[in-house]
């Protein structure tokens, strides 16, 4: 793990790693959280501390009571009543009616994620000590049990896995979608709840979420913990849950906040992590490169906060560093750094339908990313200004004002 404070004020990013999670040997839980708003740092830390506990409790409850598949199905339903599904590496969706211990374990984790996300957000709304009306946080989490990865995602933090190609080359696989208003299905949900989605004239490439009768807060994502001023108008705390079954070619997964993804491509990230001489230094190594990229690519912009978690799936061969295993030399990494500002970088963002799957269903591999998938610069404020406080819990607090920090 590593975190670096940006130039916007207090560090609002948080992260966590749990080993032998929920009392089960060789089960890992990892998460990164990117807060926004005046109390975003507090919201991120509360979620960081509470979400693993809630998930562990939910998982034990479901496991011990031996819930039937119909009970598990109840946990899966999102706000639209649709059954959430995920995509394993064989290209097939998972439903709640598979036989076998391994698929049952996956279903339990998925059900626990949905339940724990809901409970954390509900408790956050009732906590009078935290200003969460105009503050919130993203969350991207992963549970690893054996060769199963179960990923839960809110907002625009991201999970990217490194795998190997036929010739041993590193290949990034993005396992989450950035949940922003540019996703048609996300925007449709917001509009159906009377929320508004539009971009400002001065940043026409950035769609934002607005209140129905007030030009605030202009949130640049459609799912988050907190931000209760928008929860009645389409903002959701229900995570997208994805599944991936590990293969021998898969090496590690990187969870990071947008302070990394705004300035480095998915390929650059897995290349940099692979070049770290020690795994214990990999997250810090990546954070350092991200800070350099901010300074070289966007010298007039304020560096964003950065949080990184790197989870490795298998030990390296004895006596070899990670860079030797990855066939990466100092010269090749230097070339990567020098080319940072000389090319258009590309990675999967939120410019396509939710529930994407770039796997070749016949071969069980990801296909090439379509060329029309947008990337560009994501250097936008998370939200633009505060709404008027209309909730009775916040009565007597200041009315709308411009924000500075990460708003």
mmCIF file of C-alpha atoms in Angstrom:
data_model
loop_
_atom_site.group_PDB
_atom_site.id
_atom_site.type_symbol
_atom_site.label_atom_id
_atom_site.label_comp_id
_atom_site.label_asym_id
_atom_site.label_seq_id
_atom_site.Cartn_x
_atom_site.Cartn_y
_atom_site.Cartn_z
ATOM 1 C CA UNK A 1 0.000 0.000 0.000
ATOM 2 C CA UNK A 2 1.034 3.607 -0.549
ATOM 3 C CA UNK A 3 -0.588 7.027 -0.464
ATOM 4 C CA UNK A 4 0.642 10.474 -1.456
ATOM 5 C CA UNK A 5 -0.981 13.770 -0.549
ATOM 6 C CA UNK A 6 -1.706 16.036 -3.494
ATOM 7 C CA UNK A 7 -1.778 19.812 -3.728
ATOM 8 C CA UNK A 8 -5.480 20.296 -3.002
ATOM 9 C CA UNK A 9 -5.353 20.269 0.793
ATOM 10 C CA UNK A 10 -5.832 17.403 3.216
ATOM 11 C CA UNK A 11 -5.329 13.918 1.775
ATOM 12 C CA UNK A 12 -8.843 12.567 1.150
ATOM 13 C CA UNK A 13 -7.756 9.120 -0.080
ATOM 14 C CA UNK A 14 -7.773 6.019 2.124
ATOM 15 C CA UNK A 15 -6.907 2.334 1.674
ATOM 16 C CA UNK A 16 -6.887 -0.975 3.527
ATOM 17 C CA UNK A 17 -5.649 -4.562 3.198
ATOM 18 C CA UNK A 18 -6.834 -7.509 5.309
ATOM 19 C CA UNK A 19 -5.210 -10.938 5.370
ATOM 20 C CA UNK A 20 -7.089 -14.088 6.477
ATOM 21 C CA UNK A 21 -10.205 -11.980 6.034
ATOM 22 C CA UNK A 22 -13.391 -13.044 7.838
ATOM 23 C CA UNK A 23 -11.336 -15.609 9.726
ATOM 24 C CA UNK A 24 -10.719 -17.659 6.580
ATOM 25 C CA UNK A 25 -7.157 -18.668 5.732
ATOM 26 C CA UNK A 26 -5.702 -17.212 2.517
ATOM 27 C CA UNK A 27 -8.652 -14.878 1.956
ATOM 28 C CA UNK A 28 -7.707 -11.262 1.238
ATOM 29 C CA UNK A 29 -9.737 -8.056 1.243
ATOM 30 C CA UNK A 30 -8.336 -4.868 -0.292
ATOM 31 C CA UNK A 31 -9.895 -1.476 -0.928
ATOM 32 C CA UNK A 32 -9.127 2.100 -1.910
ATOM 33 C CA UNK A 33 -11.435 5.053 -1.254
ATOM 34 C CA UNK A 34 -11.333 8.558 -2.745
ATOM 35 C CA UNK A 35 -13.194 11.129 -0.679
ATOM 36 C CA UNK A 36 -14.635 14.376 -2.014
ATOM 37 C CA UNK A 37 -16.389 17.365 -0.505
ATOM 38 C CA UNK A 38 -15.606 19.297 2.669
ATOM 39 C CA UNK A 39 -15.593 16.143 4.825
ATOM 40 C CA UNK A 40 -14.562 13.688 2.151
ATOM 41 C CA UNK A 41 -11.511 12.580 4.093
ATOM 42 C CA UNK A 42 -13.700 11.639 7.059
ATOM 43 C CA UNK A 43 -16.199 9.775 4.902
ATOM 44 C CA UNK A 44 -13.413 7.845 3.157
ATOM 45 C CA UNK A 45 -11.885 6.784 6.462
ATOM 46 C CA UNK A 46 -15.216 5.794 8.001
ATOM 47 C CA UNK A 47 -15.992 3.622 4.979
ATOM 48 C CA UNK A 48 -12.473 2.184 5.013
ATOM 49 C CA UNK A 49 -12.908 1.121 8.636
ATOM 50 C CA UNK A 50 -16.544 -0.009 8.559
ATOM 51 C CA UNK A 51 -16.941 -1.723 5.197
ATOM 52 C CA UNK A 52 -14.586 -4.669 5.905
ATOM 53 C CA UNK A 53 -16.282 -5.282 9.256
ATOM 54 C CA UNK A 54 -19.751 -5.202 7.713
ATOM 55 C CA UNK A 55 -18.661 -7.494 4.870
ATOM 56 C CA UNK A 56 -17.024 -9.966 7.230
ATOM 57 C CA UNK A 57 -20.142 -10.054 9.413
ATOM 58 C CA UNK A 58 -22.490 -10.455 6.436
ATOM 59 C CA UNK A 59 -20.364 -13.215 4.933
ATOM 60 C CA UNK A 60 -20.221 -15.170 8.194
ATOM 61 C CA UNK A 61 -23.972 -14.792 8.671
ATOM 62 C CA UNK A 62 -24.782 -16.050 5.195
ATOM 63 C CA UNK A 63 -22.245 -18.852 5.451
ATOM 64 C CA UNK A 64 -23.223 -20.068 8.915
ATOM 65 C CA UNK A 65 -26.970 -20.043 8.298
ATOM 66 C CA UNK A 66 -26.642 -21.870 4.992
ATOM 67 C CA UNK A 67 -28.934 -19.515 3.123
ATOM 68 C CA UNK A 68 -30.726 -20.907 0.111
ATOM 69 C CA UNK A 69 -30.200 -19.493 -3.364
ATOM 70 C CA UNK A 70 -33.526 -17.644 -3.084
ATOM 71 C CA UNK A 71 -32.235 -15.862 0.028
ATOM 72 C CA UNK A 72 -29.047 -14.917 -1.793
ATOM 73 C CA UNK A 73 -31.023 -13.675 -4.790
ATOM 74 C CA UNK A 74 -32.727 -11.167 -2.511
ATOM 75 C CA UNK A 75 -29.389 -9.571 -1.764
ATOM 76 C CA UNK A 76 -28.564 -9.286 -5.442
ATOM 77 C CA UNK A 77 -31.404 -7.094 -6.562
ATOM 78 C CA UNK A 78 -30.364 -3.537 -7.342
ATOM 79 C CA UNK A 79 -32.688 -0.526 -7.287
ATOM 80 C CA UNK A 80 -34.179 -1.486 -10.659
ATOM 81 C CA UNK A 81 -34.884 -5.067 -9.549
ATOM 82 C CA UNK A 82 -32.277 -6.441 -11.949
ATOM 83 C CA UNK A 83 -30.140 -9.373 -10.907
ATOM 84 C CA UNK A 84 -26.514 -8.296 -10.805
ATOM 85 C CA UNK A 85 -24.230 -10.585 -12.778
ATOM 86 C CA UNK A 86 -20.513 -10.826 -13.336
ATOM 87 C CA UNK A 87 -18.148 -12.144 -15.936
ATOM 88 C CA UNK A 88 -15.685 -14.964 -15.226
ATOM 89 C CA UNK A 89 -12.724 -15.563 -17.508
ATOM 90 C CA UNK A 90 -14.601 -18.166 -19.539
ATOM 91 C CA UNK A 91 -16.849 -15.404 -20.818
ATOM 92 C CA UNK A 92 -20.056 -16.699 -19.212
ATOM 93 C CA UNK A 93 -22.193 -14.848 -16.720
ATOM 94 C CA UNK A 94 -22.743 -16.255 -13.244
ATOM 95 C CA UNK A 95 -26.202 -16.572 -11.810
ATOM 96 C CA UNK A 96 -27.318 -17.749 -8.395
ATOM 97 C CA UNK A 97 -28.164 -21.310 -9.343
ATOM 98 C CA UNK A 98 -24.820 -22.999 -9.912
ATOM 99 C CA UNK A 99 -23.938 -26.128 -8.044
ATOM 100 C CA UNK A 100 -20.599 -26.641 -6.361
ATOM 101 C CA UNK A 101 -18.764 -25.199 -3.406
ATOM 102 C CA UNK A 102 -16.676 -22.704 -5.401
ATOM 103 C CA UNK A 103 -19.607 -20.994 -7.122
ATOM 104 C CA UNK A 104 -21.546 -20.980 -3.830
ATOM 105 C CA UNK A 105 -18.599 -19.211 -2.203
ATOM 106 C CA UNK A 106 -18.589 -16.591 -4.957
ATOM 107 C CA UNK A 107 -22.321 -16.019 -4.581
ATOM 108 C CA UNK A 108 -21.938 -15.544 -0.822
ATOM 109 C CA UNK A 109 -19.219 -12.932 -1.288
ATOM 110 C CA UNK A 110 -21.260 -11.079 -3.879
ATOM 111 C CA UNK A 111 -24.321 -11.085 -1.661
ATOM 112 C CA UNK A 112 -22.223 -9.903 1.283
ATOM 113 C CA UNK A 113 -20.745 -7.051 -0.749
ATOM 114 C CA UNK A 114 -24.153 -5.764 -1.781
ATOM 115 C CA UNK A 115 -25.494 -6.003 1.754
ATOM 116 C CA UNK A 116 -22.459 -4.391 3.412
ATOM 117 C CA UNK A 117 -22.318 -1.473 0.960
ATOM 118 C CA UNK A 118 -25.987 -0.776 1.660
ATOM 119 C CA UNK A 119 -25.547 -0.960 5.435
ATOM 120 C CA UNK A 120 -22.490 1.290 5.510
ATOM 121 C CA UNK A 121 -24.263 3.968 3.476
ATOM 122 C CA UNK A 122 -27.357 3.743 5.674
ATOM 123 C CA UNK A 123 -25.316 4.132 8.871
ATOM 124 C CA UNK A 124 -23.390 7.002 7.328
ATOM 125 C CA UNK A 125 -26.657 8.834 6.673
ATOM 126 C CA UNK A 126 -27.577 8.510 10.357
ATOM 127 C CA UNK A 127 -24.227 9.638 11.768
ATOM 128 C CA UNK A 128 -24.582 13.236 13.016
ATOM 129 C CA UNK A 129 -20.831 13.596 13.545
ATOM 130 C CA UNK A 130 -19.997 13.332 9.825
ATOM 131 C CA UNK A 131 -21.093 15.897 7.221
ATOM 132 C CA UNK A 132 -22.081 13.545 4.411
ATOM 133 C CA UNK A 133 -24.859 15.615 2.833
ATOM 134 C CA UNK A 134 -22.352 17.189 0.418
ATOM 135 C CA UNK A 135 -19.424 14.836 1.036
ATOM 136 C CA UNK A 136 -18.828 11.291 -0.114
ATOM 137 C CA UNK A 137 -16.323 8.755 -1.326
ATOM 138 C CA UNK A 138 -15.694 6.266 -4.092
ATOM 139 C CA UNK A 139 -14.814 2.668 -3.278
ATOM 140 C CA UNK A 140 -13.192 -0.117 -5.245
ATOM 141 C CA UNK A 141 -12.711 -3.352 -3.320
ATOM 142 C CA UNK A 142 -11.569 -6.866 -4.088
ATOM 143 C CA UNK A 143 -11.993 -10.147 -2.243
ATOM 144 C CA UNK A 144 -9.550 -12.886 -3.260
ATOM 145 C CA UNK A 145 -10.348 -16.451 -2.233
ATOM 146 C CA UNK A 146 -8.280 -19.098 -3.992
ATOM 147 C CA UNK A 147 -8.512 -18.373 -7.709
ATOM 148 C CA UNK A 148 -11.638 -16.234 -7.326
ATOM 149 C CA UNK A 149 -11.640 -12.428 -7.492
ATOM 150 C CA UNK A 150 -14.856 -10.629 -6.529
ATOM 151 C CA UNK A 151 -14.713 -6.886 -7.149
ATOM 152 C CA UNK A 152 -17.143 -4.268 -5.833
ATOM 153 C CA UNK A 153 -17.043 -0.782 -7.331
ATOM 154 C CA UNK A 154 -18.574 2.643 -6.692
ATOM 155 C CA UNK A 155 -17.413 5.749 -8.550
ATOM 156 C CA UNK A 156 -14.275 6.271 -10.612
ATOM 157 C CA UNK A 157 -11.525 4.532 -8.685
ATOM 158 C CA UNK A 158 -10.338 1.525 -10.656
ATOM 159 C CA UNK A 159 -9.127 -2.079 -10.518
ATOM 160 C CA UNK A 160 -6.672 -3.237 -13.206
ATOM 161 C CA UNK A 161 -5.064 -6.660 -13.359
ATOM 162 C CA UNK A 162 -1.758 -7.612 -14.948
ATOM 163 C CA UNK A 163 -1.696 -10.817 -16.967
ATOM 164 C CA UNK A 164 0.788 -12.338 -19.433
ATOM 165 C CA UNK A 165 0.415 -12.767 -23.167
ATOM 166 C CA UNK A 166 1.572 -15.709 -25.258
ATOM 167 C CA UNK A 167 5.075 -14.223 -25.508
ATOM 168 C CA UNK A 168 5.347 -13.310 -21.845
ATOM 169 C CA UNK A 169 4.482 -9.636 -22.345
ATOM 170 C CA UNK A 170 2.505 -7.782 -19.679
ATOM 171 C CA UNK A 171 -1.129 -7.089 -20.568
ATOM 172 C CA UNK A 172 -3.487 -4.907 -18.499
ATOM 173 C CA UNK A 173 -7.046 -6.086 -17.934
ATOM 174 C CA UNK A 174 -9.418 -3.500 -16.521
ATOM 175 C CA UNK A 175 -11.869 -5.217 -14.185
ATOM 176 C CA UNK A 176 -14.139 -2.261 -13.368
ATOM 177 C CA UNK A 177 -15.980 0.481 -15.212
ATOM 178 C CA UNK A 178 -15.642 4.130 -14.167
ATOM 179 C CA UNK A 179 -19.202 4.875 -13.070
ATOM 180 C CA UNK A 180 -19.852 8.334 -14.463
ATOM 181 C CA UNK A 181 -22.817 10.151 -16.041
ATOM 182 C CA UNK A 182 -21.394 9.405 -19.516
ATOM 183 C CA UNK A 183 -22.621 5.815 -19.123
ATOM 184 C CA UNK A 184 -26.027 5.738 -20.861
ATOM 185 C CA UNK A 185 -27.600 3.376 -18.348
ATOM 186 C CA UNK A 186 -26.306 5.413 -15.414
ATOM 187 C CA UNK A 187 -27.616 8.656 -16.924
ATOM 188 C CA UNK A 188 -30.971 7.001 -17.598
ATOM 189 C CA UNK A 189 -31.305 6.019 -13.937
ATOM 190 C CA UNK A 190 -30.485 9.557 -12.803
ATOM 191 C CA UNK A 191 -33.030 11.135 -15.141
ATOM 192 C CA UNK A 192 -35.716 8.631 -14.108
ATOM 193 C CA UNK A 193 -35.242 9.911 -10.528
ATOM 194 C CA UNK A 194 -35.629 13.575 -11.622
ATOM 195 C CA UNK A 195 -31.906 14.250 -11.415
ATOM 196 C CA UNK A 196 -30.266 16.128 -14.267
ATOM 197 C CA UNK A 197 -27.249 15.210 -16.370
ATOM 198 C CA UNK A 198 -25.474 17.806 -18.475
ATOM 199 C CA UNK A 199 -22.073 19.392 -19.038
ATOM 200 C CA UNK A 200 -21.065 23.003 -18.639
ATOM 201 C CA UNK A 201 -20.101 25.051 -21.662
ATOM 202 C CA UNK A 202 -16.526 25.476 -20.451
ATOM 203 C CA UNK A 203 -16.043 21.702 -20.011
ATOM 204 C CA UNK A 204 -18.324 20.192 -22.621
ATOM 205 C CA UNK A 205 -16.594 16.784 -22.380
ATOM 206 C CA UNK A 206 -17.553 16.301 -18.702
ATOM 207 C CA UNK A 207 -21.092 15.205 -17.875
ATOM 208 C CA UNK A 208 -22.208 15.861 -14.306
ATOM 209 C CA UNK A 209 -25.076 14.989 -11.964
ATOM 210 C CA UNK A 210 -27.215 17.929 -10.787
ATOM 211 C CA UNK A 211 -30.186 18.501 -8.506
ATOM 212 C CA UNK A 212 -33.542 18.908 -10.306
ATOM 213 C CA UNK A 213 -34.029 22.590 -9.504
ATOM 214 C CA UNK A 214 -30.575 23.843 -8.565
ATOM 215 C CA UNK A 215 -27.287 23.995 -10.471
ATOM 216 C CA UNK A 216 -25.387 22.066 -7.834
ATOM 217 C CA UNK A 217 -23.460 20.036 -6.871
ATOM 218 C CA UNK A 218 -22.391 18.897 -10.352
ATOM 219 C CA UNK A 219 -21.019 15.533 -9.217
ATOM 220 C CA UNK A 220 -18.801 13.846 -11.820
ATOM 221 C CA UNK A 221 -19.869 10.295 -10.864
ATOM 222 C CA UNK A 222 -23.148 8.406 -10.489
ATOM 223 C CA UNK A 223 -22.397 6.036 -7.587
ATOM 224 C CA UNK A 224 -20.803 6.875 -4.262
ATOM 225 C CA UNK A 225 -21.084 6.545 -0.514
ATOM 226 C CA UNK A 226 -22.534 9.665 1.074
ATOM 227 C CA UNK A 227 -23.553 12.705 -1.032
ATOM 228 C CA UNK A 228 -27.054 12.384 0.402
ATOM 229 C CA UNK A 229 -28.224 15.582 -1.271
ATOM 230 C CA UNK A 230 -28.329 13.485 -4.456
ATOM 231 C CA UNK A 231 -29.506 10.100 -3.188
ATOM 232 C CA UNK A 232 -33.154 10.828 -4.039
ATOM 233 C CA UNK A 233 -32.153 11.927 -7.538
ATOM 234 C CA UNK A 234 -30.309 8.953 -8.975
ATOM 235 C CA UNK A 235 -27.007 8.762 -7.122
ATOM 236 C CA UNK A 236 -26.603 5.146 -5.980
ATOM 237 C CA UNK A 237 -24.571 3.361 -3.328
ATOM 238 C CA UNK A 238 -25.240 -0.048 -4.898
ATOM 239 C CA UNK A 239 -21.906 -1.327 -6.219
ATOM 240 C CA UNK A 240 -21.303 -2.983 -9.530
ATOM 241 C CA UNK A 241 -19.993 -6.436 -8.671
ATOM 242 C CA UNK A 242 -17.634 -8.194 -11.071
ATOM 243 C CA UNK A 243 -16.084 -11.627 -10.958
ATOM 244 C CA UNK A 244 -12.854 -12.948 -12.462
ATOM 245 C CA UNK A 245 -11.438 -16.448 -12.205
ATOM 246 C CA UNK A 246 -7.657 -16.348 -12.018
ATOM 247 C CA UNK A 247 -5.457 -18.234 -14.479
ATOM 248 C CA UNK A 248 -1.757 -19.121 -14.391
ATOM 249 C CA UNK A 249 -1.068 -16.055 -16.538
ATOM 250 C CA UNK A 250 -2.532 -13.580 -14.021
ATOM 251 C CA UNK A 251 0.089 -11.913 -11.801
ATOM 252 C CA UNK A 252 -1.301 -9.044 -9.730
ATOM 253 C CA UNK A 253 -4.115 -6.535 -9.383
ATOM 254 C CA UNK A 254 -3.753 -2.790 -8.794
ATOM 255 C CA UNK A 255 -6.461 -0.816 -6.994
ATOM 256 C CA UNK A 256 -5.950 2.933 -7.216
ATOM 257 C CA UNK A 257 -7.776 6.239 -7.002
ATOM 258 C CA UNK A 258 -8.047 8.556 -9.995
ATOM 259 C CA UNK A 259 -4.897 10.393 -8.954
ATOM 260 C CA UNK A 260 -3.153 7.524 -10.746
ATOM 261 C CA UNK A 261 -5.544 6.871 -13.654
ATOM 262 C CA UNK A 262 -5.825 10.550 -14.618
ATOM 263 C CA UNK A 263 -2.166 10.624 -15.625
ATOM 264 C CA UNK A 264 -1.104 7.024 -16.325
ATOM 265 C CA UNK A 265 -2.621 4.464 -18.675
ATOM 266 C CA UNK A 266 -3.503 0.963 -17.588
ATOM 267 C CA UNK A 267 -0.495 -0.333 -19.530
ATOM 268 C CA UNK A 268 1.864 2.147 -17.911
ATOM 269 C CA UNK A 269 0.606 1.170 -14.472
ATOM 270 C CA UNK A 270 1.184 -2.571 -14.881
ATOM 271 C CA UNK A 271 4.549 -1.887 -16.530
ATOM 272 C CA UNK A 272 5.698 0.289 -13.636
ATOM 273 C CA UNK A 273 4.521 -2.156 -10.959
ATOM 274 C CA UNK A 274 6.227 -5.002 -12.811
ATOM 275 C CA UNK A 275 9.458 -2.997 -12.806
ATOM 276 C CA UNK A 276 9.613 -2.623 -9.014
ATOM 277 C CA UNK A 277 12.587 -4.488 -7.597
ATOM 278 C CA UNK A 278 10.683 -5.472 -4.458
ATOM 279 C CA UNK A 279 6.997 -6.126 -4.111
ATOM 280 C CA UNK A 280 6.950 -4.236 -0.844
ATOM 281 C CA UNK A 281 8.028 -1.140 -2.811
ATOM 282 C CA UNK A 282 5.679 -1.569 -5.785
ATOM 283 C CA UNK A 283 2.810 0.640 -4.580
ATOM 284 C CA UNK A 284 5.148 3.457 -3.541
ATOM 285 C CA UNK A 285 7.044 3.058 -6.813
ATOM 286 C CA UNK A 286 3.798 3.549 -8.744
ATOM 287 C CA UNK A 287 2.695 6.523 -6.620
ATOM 288 C CA UNK A 288 6.063 8.210 -7.211
ATOM 289 C CA UNK A 289 5.749 7.746 -10.970
ATOM 290 C CA UNK A 290 2.203 9.116 -10.886
ATOM 291 C CA UNK A 291 3.396 12.276 -9.108
ATOM 292 C CA UNK A 292 6.111 12.702 -11.754
ATOM 293 C CA UNK A 293 3.512 12.269 -14.484
ATOM 294 C CA UNK A 294 1.364 14.998 -12.943
ATOM 295 C CA UNK A 295 4.322 17.385 -12.963
ATOM 296 C CA UNK A 296 5.426 16.573 -16.502
ATOM 297 C CA UNK A 297 2.040 16.239 -18.205
ATOM 298 C CA UNK A 298 0.038 18.859 -16.342
ATOM 299 C CA UNK A 299 2.488 21.310 -14.725
ATOM 300 C CA UNK A 300 -0.240 23.934 -14.251
ATOM 301 C CA UNK A 301 -2.633 21.530 -12.509
ATOM 302 C CA UNK A 302 -2.759 20.718 -8.827
ATOM 303 C CA UNK A 303 -1.600 17.160 -8.185
ATOM 304 C CA UNK A 304 -4.419 14.963 -6.936
ATOM 305 C CA UNK A 305 -4.219 12.674 -3.902
ATOM 306 C CA UNK A 306 -3.046 9.149 -4.690
ATOM 307 C CA UNK A 307 -3.794 5.821 -3.019
ATOM 308 C CA UNK A 308 -2.540 2.476 -4.339
ATOM 309 C CA UNK A 309 -2.894 -1.166 -3.300
ATOM 310 C CA UNK A 310 -1.017 -3.909 -5.171
ATOM 311 C CA UNK A 311 -2.065 -7.510 -4.519
ATOM 312 C CA UNK A 312 0.222 -10.204 -5.986
ATOM 313 C CA UNK A 313 -1.139 -13.651 -6.739
ATOM 314 C CA UNK A 314 2.006 -15.780 -6.646
ATOM 315 C CA UNK A 315 5.628 -15.541 -5.453
ATOM 316 C CA UNK A 316 8.387 -14.617 -7.906
ATOM 317 C CA UNK A 317 10.982 -17.253 -8.880
ATOM 318 C CA UNK A 318 13.679 -17.537 -6.182
ATOM 319 C CA UNK A 319 16.572 -15.145 -6.544
ATOM 320 C CA UNK A 320 14.948 -12.934 -9.162
ATOM 321 C CA UNK A 321 13.585 -9.434 -8.844
ATOM 322 C CA UNK A 322 10.207 -8.512 -10.276
ATOM 323 C CA UNK A 323 11.820 -6.537 -13.100
ATOM 324 C CA UNK A 324 13.923 -9.559 -14.100
ATOM 325 C CA UNK A 325 10.848 -11.766 -14.150
ATOM 326 C CA UNK A 326 9.036 -9.138 -16.226
ATOM 327 C CA UNK A 327 11.947 -8.697 -18.654
ATOM 328 C CA UNK A 328 11.958 -4.980 -17.881
ATOM 329 C CA UNK A 329 15.257 -3.116 -17.902
ATOM 330 C CA UNK A 330 16.044 0.339 -16.494
ATOM 331 C CA UNK A 331 16.403 1.547 -20.099
ATOM 332 C CA UNK A 332 12.926 0.354 -21.055
ATOM 333 C CA UNK A 333 11.380 2.002 -17.992
ATOM 334 C CA UNK A 334 13.304 5.187 -18.744
ATOM 335 C CA UNK A 335 11.891 5.104 -22.249
ATOM 336 C CA UNK A 336 8.427 4.682 -20.802
ATOM 337 C CA UNK A 337 8.939 7.747 -18.601
ATOM 338 C CA UNK A 338 10.316 9.868 -21.435
ATOM 339 C CA UNK A 339 7.349 9.022 -23.660
ATOM 340 C CA UNK A 340 4.815 9.935 -20.986
ATOM 341 C CA UNK A 341 3.886 13.274 -22.537
ATOM 342 C CA UNK A 342 4.433 12.272 -26.164
ATOM 343 C CA UNK A 343 1.459 10.018 -26.884
ATOM 344 C CA UNK A 344 -2.289 9.828 -26.499
ATOM 345 C CA UNK A 345 -2.982 7.430 -23.685
ATOM 346 C CA UNK A 346 -5.911 5.041 -23.639
ATOM 347 C CA UNK A 347 -7.698 2.984 -21.020
ATOM 348 C CA UNK A 348 -11.243 1.914 -20.406
ATOM 349 C CA UNK A 349 -13.279 4.745 -18.922
ATOM 350 C CA UNK A 350 -17.032 5.103 -18.668
ATOM 351 C CA UNK A 351 -17.894 5.927 -22.277
ATOM 352 C CA UNK A 352 -19.807 2.716 -22.992
ATOM 353 C CA UNK A 353 -22.674 0.703 -21.650
ATOM 354 C CA UNK A 354 -22.516 -0.673 -18.130
ATOM 355 C CA UNK A 355 -21.799 -4.388 -17.915
ATOM 356 C CA UNK A 356 -19.103 -4.374 -20.614
ATOM 357 C CA UNK A 357 -17.226 -7.522 -21.445
ATOM 358 C CA UNK A 358 -14.230 -7.444 -23.755
ATOM 359 C CA UNK A 359 -13.575 -11.144 -23.489
ATOM 360 C CA UNK A 360 -13.555 -13.370 -26.517
ATOM 361 C CA UNK A 361 -16.236 -15.875 -25.513
ATOM 362 C CA UNK A 362 -14.599 -18.645 -27.508
ATOM 363 C CA UNK A 363 -11.081 -18.225 -26.192
ATOM 364 C CA UNK A 364 -11.817 -16.833 -22.737
ATOM 365 C CA UNK A 365 -9.533 -13.843 -23.314
ATOM 366 C CA UNK A 366 -10.116 -10.109 -23.437
ATOM 367 C CA UNK A 367 -10.454 -8.614 -26.878
ATOM 368 C CA UNK A 368 -8.745 -5.383 -27.910
ATOM 369 C CA UNK A 369 -10.275 -2.217 -26.511
ATOM 370 C CA UNK A 370 -12.358 -0.495 -29.211
ATOM 371 C CA UNK A 371 -10.617 2.548 -30.625
ATOM 372 C CA UNK A 372 -13.592 4.812 -29.980
ATOM 373 C CA UNK A 373 -13.472 4.321 -26.225
ATOM 374 C CA UNK A 374 -12.652 7.695 -24.754
ATOM 375 C CA UNK A 375 -9.827 8.420 -22.391
ATOM 376 C CA UNK A 376 -8.291 11.849 -22.662
ATOM 377 C CA UNK A 377 -7.704 14.002 -19.611
ATOM 378 C CA UNK A 378 -9.852 13.310 -16.559
ATOM 379 C CA UNK A 379 -8.537 16.349 -14.734
ATOM 380 C CA UNK A 380 -11.889 17.592 -13.494
ATOM 381 C CA UNK A 381 -13.141 18.579 -10.089
ATOM 382 C CA UNK A 382 -15.310 15.896 -8.532
ATOM 383 C CA UNK A 383 -18.077 18.409 -7.830
ATOM 384 C CA UNK A 384 -18.490 22.127 -8.433
ATOM 385 C CA UNK A 385 -20.464 23.749 -5.602
ATOM 386 C CA UNK A 386 -22.550 23.014 -2.566
ATOM 387 C CA UNK A 387 -26.355 22.833 -2.763
ATOM 388 C CA UNK A 388 -28.611 24.622 -0.333
ATOM 389 C CA UNK A 389 -29.258 22.496 2.733
ATOM 390 C CA UNK A 390 -32.885 21.400 2.705
ATOM 391 C CA UNK A 391 -32.538 18.286 4.860
ATOM 392 C CA UNK A 392 -33.790 18.930 8.408
ATOM 393 C CA UNK A 393 -30.666 17.292 9.774
ATOM 394 C CA UNK A 394 -28.638 20.126 8.271
ATOM 395 C CA UNK A 395 -30.989 22.976 9.105
ATOM 396 C CA UNK A 396 -29.201 26.199 9.950
ATOM 397 C CA UNK A 397 -26.022 25.420 8.062
ATOM 398 C CA UNK A 398 -24.640 27.716 5.337
ATOM 399 C CA UNK A 399 -26.393 27.980 1.975
ATOM 400 C CA UNK A 400 -24.727 27.411 -1.402
ATOM 401 C CA UNK A 401 -21.131 28.518 -1.828
ATOM 402 C CA UNK A 402 -18.247 27.751 -4.134
ATOM 403 C CA UNK A 403 -15.921 24.958 -3.172
ATOM 404 C CA UNK A 404 -12.161 24.810 -3.403
ATOM 405 C CA UNK A 405 -10.432 21.514 -2.444
ATOM 406 C CA UNK A 406 -11.610 18.466 -4.407
ATOM 407 C CA UNK A 407 -15.008 19.949 -5.125
#
